[in-house]
């Protein structure tokens, strides 16, 4: 497992290649990127902060839970901190598994659970002001899987 908080750009290609193994039938990748707007407000940049020690511990625990719950082989979970501009990757999740279904389910569960539970905060800087984001609601169709 690779778990990290980085202040430099995430090397998506290297991480995706690194997680692959001969027994895998799938690697599912979630590449969360900074978009140019939120709810119609033009985004200039995002600033990410974290309680780093706790965030890393919780990210490791989530990766271990994903392996146990979904039967996947390996997980990479990397999040950027600091200032990110439009188009940059803020979070990368890669899940390797013998089967695609488990990889997709684990990947979705990981990003939704990370956003809900891990102490990483996002400040959105718009052309007309800034807000600390509350995050998106946890999807009802998989909320029961996270408990």
Coordinates of C-alpha atoms in Angstrom, one line a residue:
X1 CA 0.0 0.0 0.0
X2 CA 1.1 3.5 -0.8
X3 CA -0.4 6.2 1.4
X4 CA 0.9 9.8 1.2
X5 CA 0.2 13.5 1.6
X6 CA 2.2 15.5 -0.9
X7 CA 3.0 19.1 -1.5
X8 CA 4.3 18.5 -5.0
X9 CA 2.3 17.3 -8.1
X10 CA 1.1 13.7 -8.0
X11 CA 2.8 11.5 -10.6
X12 CA -0.3 9.7 -11.8
X13 CA 1.4 7.5 -14.4
X14 CA 4.1 6.3 -12.1
X15 CA 1.6 5.4 -9.3
X16 CA -0.7 3.6 -11.7
X17 CA 2.2 1.6 -13.1
X18 CA 3.6 0.9 -9.6
X19 CA 0.4 -0.7 -8.3
X20 CA 0.0 -3.2 -11.1
X21 CA 0.8 -6.9 -10.6
X22 CA 0.6 -10.0 -12.7
X23 CA -2.4 -11.4 -10.9
X24 CA -4.5 -8.3 -11.4
X25 CA -7.3 -8.1 -13.8
X26 CA -8.1 -4.5 -13.1
X27 CA -6.7 -1.3 -11.7
X28 CA -9.4 1.3 -11.1
X29 CA -8.1 4.9 -10.8
X30 CA -9.9 7.9 -9.4
X31 CA -8.1 11.1 -10.3
X32 CA -9.7 14.0 -8.5
X33 CA -8.9 17.3 -10.2
X34 CA -9.5 21.0 -9.5
X35 CA -12.3 22.2 -11.6
X36 CA -12.8 25.8 -12.8
X37 CA -16.1 26.4 -11.0
X38 CA -18.3 25.3 -8.1
X39 CA -22.0 25.8 -8.2
X40 CA -21.6 28.5 -10.9
X41 CA -18.8 30.4 -9.1
X42 CA -15.5 30.7 -11.0
X43 CA -12.7 29.1 -9.1
X44 CA -9.2 30.6 -9.0
X45 CA -7.5 27.9 -6.9
X46 CA -7.9 25.6 -3.9
X47 CA -5.9 25.5 -0.7
X48 CA -5.8 22.1 1.1
X49 CA -4.8 21.7 4.7
X50 CA -4.7 18.6 6.9
X51 CA -4.1 17.4 10.4
X52 CA -1.3 15.4 8.8
X53 CA -0.5 12.7 11.4
X54 CA -4.2 11.8 11.9
X55 CA -5.0 12.0 8.1
X56 CA -2.2 9.6 7.3
X57 CA -3.3 7.2 10.0
X58 CA -6.9 7.3 8.8
X59 CA -5.9 6.9 5.2
X60 CA -3.9 3.8 6.0
X61 CA -6.9 2.4 7.9
X62 CA -9.2 3.1 5.0
X63 CA -6.9 1.3 2.6
X64 CA -6.7 -1.7 4.9
X65 CA -10.5 -1.7 5.3
X66 CA -11.0 -1.6 1.5
X67 CA -8.8 -4.6 1.1
X68 CA -10.8 -6.5 3.7
X69 CA -14.3 -5.4 2.7
X70 CA -13.9 -5.7 -1.1
X71 CA -11.2 -8.3 -1.4
X72 CA -8.9 -6.1 -3.5
X73 CA -5.2 -6.8 -3.6
X74 CA -3.7 -3.3 -3.1
X75 CA -4.6 0.4 -2.7
X76 CA -2.8 3.6 -3.4
X77 CA -4.2 6.7 -1.7
X78 CA -2.4 10.0 -2.2
X79 CA -3.7 13.5 -1.5
X80 CA -2.1 16.9 -2.3
X81 CA -1.8 19.7 0.3
X82 CA -1.1 23.4 -0.3
X83 CA -2.3 25.6 -3.2
X84 CA -3.6 23.8 -6.3
X85 CA -4.7 25.5 -9.6
X86 CA -7.4 24.5 -12.0
X87 CA -6.6 21.2 -13.7
X88 CA -4.2 19.8 -11.1
X89 CA -4.8 16.5 -9.3
X90 CA -5.8 16.9 -5.7
X91 CA -6.3 13.2 -4.9
X92 CA -5.4 10.0 -6.6
X93 CA -6.8 6.6 -5.6
X94 CA -5.7 3.4 -7.4
X95 CA -7.2 0.0 -6.5
X96 CA -5.7 -3.2 -7.9
X97 CA -7.8 -6.4 -8.0
X98 CA -8.3 -9.6 -9.8
X99 CA -11.8 -8.5 -10.7
X100 CA -13.0 -5.1 -12.0
X101 CA -16.2 -5.0 -9.9
X102 CA -14.3 -5.1 -6.6
X103 CA -11.9 -2.5 -7.9
X104 CA -14.7 -0.1 -8.9
X105 CA -16.6 -0.6 -5.6
X106 CA -13.5 -0.1 -3.4
X107 CA -12.4 2.9 -5.4
X108 CA -15.8 4.6 -5.0
X109 CA -16.0 3.7 -1.3
X110 CA -12.5 5.0 -0.7
X111 CA -13.1 8.5 -2.2
X112 CA -16.5 8.9 -0.5
X113 CA -15.2 7.8 2.9
X114 CA -12.0 9.8 2.7
X115 CA -14.0 13.0 1.9
X116 CA -16.4 12.3 4.8
X117 CA -14.0 11.2 7.5
X118 CA -10.3 12.2 6.9
X119 CA -9.2 15.5 8.4
X120 CA -8.3 17.2 5.1
X121 CA -9.9 20.6 4.5
X122 CA -10.4 22.5 1.3
X123 CA -10.6 26.3 1.0
X124 CA -12.1 27.4 -2.3
X125 CA -10.9 30.7 -3.6
X126 CA -13.4 32.2 -6.1
X127 CA -13.2 35.4 -8.1
X128 CA -15.7 36.9 -5.7
X129 CA -14.5 35.5 -2.3
X130 CA -13.5 32.3 -0.5
X131 CA -15.1 29.6 1.5
X132 CA -14.1 26.5 3.4
X133 CA -15.9 23.6 1.6
X134 CA -18.1 21.3 3.6
X135 CA -17.6 18.5 1.0
X136 CA -20.3 16.6 -0.9
X137 CA -23.0 14.6 0.8
X138 CA -22.2 10.9 1.2
X139 CA -23.9 8.9 -1.6
X140 CA -27.0 7.2 -0.1
X141 CA -26.6 4.1 -2.3
X142 CA -23.3 3.1 -0.5
X143 CA -23.6 4.9 2.8
X144 CA -24.3 1.5 4.5
X145 CA -21.0 0.1 3.3
X146 CA -19.0 2.7 5.2
X147 CA -20.2 1.8 8.6

